[in-house]
Coordinates of N, CA and C and ligand atoms in Angstrom, one line a residue:
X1 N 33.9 -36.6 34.8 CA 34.4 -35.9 33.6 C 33.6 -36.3 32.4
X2 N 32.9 -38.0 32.5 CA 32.5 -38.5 30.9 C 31.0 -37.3 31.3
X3 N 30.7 -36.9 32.7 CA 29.2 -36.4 32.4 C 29.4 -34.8 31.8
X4 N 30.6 -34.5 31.9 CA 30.6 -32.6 32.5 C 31.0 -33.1 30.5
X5 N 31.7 -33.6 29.5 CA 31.9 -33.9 28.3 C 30.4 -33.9 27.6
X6 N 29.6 -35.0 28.4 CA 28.6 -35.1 28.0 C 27.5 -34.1 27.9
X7 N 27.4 -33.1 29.3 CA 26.4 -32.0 29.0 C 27.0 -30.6 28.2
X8 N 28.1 -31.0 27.7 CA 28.8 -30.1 26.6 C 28.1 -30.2 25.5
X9 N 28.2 -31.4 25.1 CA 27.5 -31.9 23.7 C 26.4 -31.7 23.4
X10 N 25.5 -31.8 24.8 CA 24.3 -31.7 24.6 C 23.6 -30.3 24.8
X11 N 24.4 -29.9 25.3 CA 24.4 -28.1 25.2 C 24.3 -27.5 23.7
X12 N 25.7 -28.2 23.6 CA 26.0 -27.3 21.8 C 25.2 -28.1 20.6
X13 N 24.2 -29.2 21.4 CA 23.2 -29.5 20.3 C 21.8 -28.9 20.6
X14 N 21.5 -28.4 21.9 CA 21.0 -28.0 22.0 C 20.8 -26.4 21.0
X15 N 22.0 -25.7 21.4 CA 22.2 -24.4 20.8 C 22.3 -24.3 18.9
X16 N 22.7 -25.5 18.7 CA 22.7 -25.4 17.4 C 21.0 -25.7 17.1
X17 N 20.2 -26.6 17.9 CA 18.9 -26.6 17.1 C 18.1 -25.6 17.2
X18 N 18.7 -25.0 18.3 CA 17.7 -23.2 18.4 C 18.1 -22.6 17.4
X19 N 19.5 -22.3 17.1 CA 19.5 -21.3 15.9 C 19.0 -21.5 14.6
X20 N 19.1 -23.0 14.7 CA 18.6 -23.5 13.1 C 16.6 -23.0 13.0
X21 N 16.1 -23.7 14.4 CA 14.9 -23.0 14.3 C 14.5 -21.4 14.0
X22 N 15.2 -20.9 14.6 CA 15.0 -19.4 14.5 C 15.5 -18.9 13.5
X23 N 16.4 -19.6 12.7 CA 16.7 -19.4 11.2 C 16.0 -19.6 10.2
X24 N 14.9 -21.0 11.0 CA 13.8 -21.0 9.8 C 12.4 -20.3 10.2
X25 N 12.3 -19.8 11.3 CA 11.3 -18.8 11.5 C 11.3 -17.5 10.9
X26 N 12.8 -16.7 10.9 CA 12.9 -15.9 10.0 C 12.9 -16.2 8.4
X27 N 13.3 -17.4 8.3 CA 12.9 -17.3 6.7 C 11.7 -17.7 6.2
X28 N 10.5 -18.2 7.1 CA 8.8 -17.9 6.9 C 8.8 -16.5 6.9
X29 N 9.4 -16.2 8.1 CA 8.5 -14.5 8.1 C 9.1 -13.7 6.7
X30 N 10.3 -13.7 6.3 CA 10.5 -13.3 4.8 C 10.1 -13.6 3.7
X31 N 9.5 -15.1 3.8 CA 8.7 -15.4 2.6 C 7.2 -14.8 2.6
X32 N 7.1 -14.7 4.0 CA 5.5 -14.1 4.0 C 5.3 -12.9 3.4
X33 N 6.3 -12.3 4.1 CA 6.6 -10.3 3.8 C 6.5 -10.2 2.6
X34 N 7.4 -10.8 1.8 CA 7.7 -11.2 0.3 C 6.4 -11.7 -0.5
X35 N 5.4 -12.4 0.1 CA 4.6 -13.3 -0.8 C 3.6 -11.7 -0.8
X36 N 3.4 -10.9 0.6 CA 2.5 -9.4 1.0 C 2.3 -8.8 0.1
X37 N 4.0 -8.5 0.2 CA 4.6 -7.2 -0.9 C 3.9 -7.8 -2.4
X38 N 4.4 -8.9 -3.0 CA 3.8 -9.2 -4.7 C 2.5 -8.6 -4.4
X39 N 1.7 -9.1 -3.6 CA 0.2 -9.4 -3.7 C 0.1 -7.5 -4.0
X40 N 0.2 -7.3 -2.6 CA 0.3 -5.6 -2.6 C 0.5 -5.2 -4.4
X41 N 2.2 -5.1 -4.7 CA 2.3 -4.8 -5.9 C 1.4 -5.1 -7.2
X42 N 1.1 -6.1 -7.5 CA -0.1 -6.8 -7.9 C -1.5 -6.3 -8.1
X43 N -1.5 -5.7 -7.2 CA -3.4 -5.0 -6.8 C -3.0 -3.7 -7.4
X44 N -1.8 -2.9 -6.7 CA -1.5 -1.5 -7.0 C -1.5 -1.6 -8.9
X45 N -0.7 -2.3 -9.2 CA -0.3 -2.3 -10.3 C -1.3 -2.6 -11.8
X46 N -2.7 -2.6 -10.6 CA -3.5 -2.9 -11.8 C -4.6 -1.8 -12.0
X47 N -4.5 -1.0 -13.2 CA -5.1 0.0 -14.1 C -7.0 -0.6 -13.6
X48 N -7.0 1.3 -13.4 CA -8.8 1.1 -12.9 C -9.1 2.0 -14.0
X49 N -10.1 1.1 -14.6 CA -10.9 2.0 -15.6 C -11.6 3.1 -14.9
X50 N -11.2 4.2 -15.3 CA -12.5 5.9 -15.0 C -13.3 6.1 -16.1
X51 N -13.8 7.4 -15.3 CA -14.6 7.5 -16.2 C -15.0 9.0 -15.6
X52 N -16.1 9.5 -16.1 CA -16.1 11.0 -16.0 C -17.4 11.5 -16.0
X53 N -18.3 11.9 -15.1 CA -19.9 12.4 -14.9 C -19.8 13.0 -15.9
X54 N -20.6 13.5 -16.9 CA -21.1 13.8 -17.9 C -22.2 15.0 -16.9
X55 N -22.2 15.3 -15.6 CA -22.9 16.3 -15.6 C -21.9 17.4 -14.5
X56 N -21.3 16.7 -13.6 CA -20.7 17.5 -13.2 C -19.2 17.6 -12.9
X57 N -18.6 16.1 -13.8 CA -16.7 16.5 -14.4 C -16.5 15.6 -13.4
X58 N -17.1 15.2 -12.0 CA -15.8 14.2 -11.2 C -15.4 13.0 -11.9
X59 N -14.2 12.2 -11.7 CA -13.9 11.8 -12.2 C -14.0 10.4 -11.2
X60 N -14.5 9.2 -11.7 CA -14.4 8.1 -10.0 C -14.3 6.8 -11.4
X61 N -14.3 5.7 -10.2 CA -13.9 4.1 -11.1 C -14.8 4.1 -11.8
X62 N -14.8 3.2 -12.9 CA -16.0 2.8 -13.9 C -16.8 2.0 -13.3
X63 N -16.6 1.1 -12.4 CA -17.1 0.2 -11.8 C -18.4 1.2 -10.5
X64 N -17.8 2.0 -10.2 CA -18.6 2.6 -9.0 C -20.0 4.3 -10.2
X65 N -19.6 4.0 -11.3 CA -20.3 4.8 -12.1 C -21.7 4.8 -12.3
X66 N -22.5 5.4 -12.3 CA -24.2 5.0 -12.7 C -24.1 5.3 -14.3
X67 N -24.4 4.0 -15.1 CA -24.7 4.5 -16.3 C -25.9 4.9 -17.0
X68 N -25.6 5.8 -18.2 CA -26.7 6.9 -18.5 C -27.2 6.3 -19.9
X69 N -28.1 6.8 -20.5 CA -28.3 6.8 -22.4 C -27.1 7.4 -22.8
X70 N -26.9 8.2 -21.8 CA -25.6 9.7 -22.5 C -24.3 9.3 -22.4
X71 N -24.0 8.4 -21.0 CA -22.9 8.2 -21.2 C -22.9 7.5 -19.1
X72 N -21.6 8.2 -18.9 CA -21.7 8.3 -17.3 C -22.0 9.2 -16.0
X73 N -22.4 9.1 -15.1 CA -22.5 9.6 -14.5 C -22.2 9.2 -12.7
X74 N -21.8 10.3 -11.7 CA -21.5 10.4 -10.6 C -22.6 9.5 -9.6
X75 N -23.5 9.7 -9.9 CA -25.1 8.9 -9.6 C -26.3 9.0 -9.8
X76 N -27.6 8.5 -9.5 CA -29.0 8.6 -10.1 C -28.8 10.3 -10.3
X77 N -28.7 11.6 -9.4 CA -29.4 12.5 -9.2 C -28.7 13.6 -10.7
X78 N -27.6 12.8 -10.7 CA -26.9 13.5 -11.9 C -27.2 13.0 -13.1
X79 N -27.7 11.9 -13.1 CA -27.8 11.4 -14.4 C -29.6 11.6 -15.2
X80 N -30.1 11.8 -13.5 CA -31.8 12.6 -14.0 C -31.6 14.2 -14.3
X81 N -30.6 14.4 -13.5 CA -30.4 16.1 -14.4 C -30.0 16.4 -15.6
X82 N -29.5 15.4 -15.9 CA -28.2 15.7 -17.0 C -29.3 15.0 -18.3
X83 N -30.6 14.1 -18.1 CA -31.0 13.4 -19.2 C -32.0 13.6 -19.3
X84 N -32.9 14.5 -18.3 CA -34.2 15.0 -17.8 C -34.8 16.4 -18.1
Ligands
ZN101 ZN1 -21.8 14.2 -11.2

């Protein structure tokens, strides 16, 4: 009887330390998800300068732009048309 008492206890300590683990497993993976999502919103949320070819209207980032005397442009071939 003290053993069948005994693998009771060790049972329901057993089960209580799984749950608690798997309670803190889920709340890594929620903080992760959560830390994703900011980062995500964060990137989204940040304004790209444009800008506008000066020879033929597309409109793309400032950063990816060839700059001209005149202004901007799409790339080399537009900006030797447009200043040539
Ligand atoms: Zn262009």
């Amino acid at each position: 009887m003290k053993y069948a008492l005994l693998a009771v206890v060790l049972l329901a300590a057993f089960f209580i330390w799984r749950h608690k683990r798997r309670q803190r497993q889920r709340e890594l993976q929620q903080q992760q998800a959560q830390r994703q999502a900011t980062e995500r919103e964060r990137q989204l949320g940040q304004p790209v300068a444009m800008t506008r070819c000066r020879h033929c209207g597309l409109h793309l980032p400032l950063a990816e732009a060839t700059q001209g005397k005149l202004g901007h442009y799409c790339g080399p071939e537009h900006r030797q048309h447009a200043e040539n």
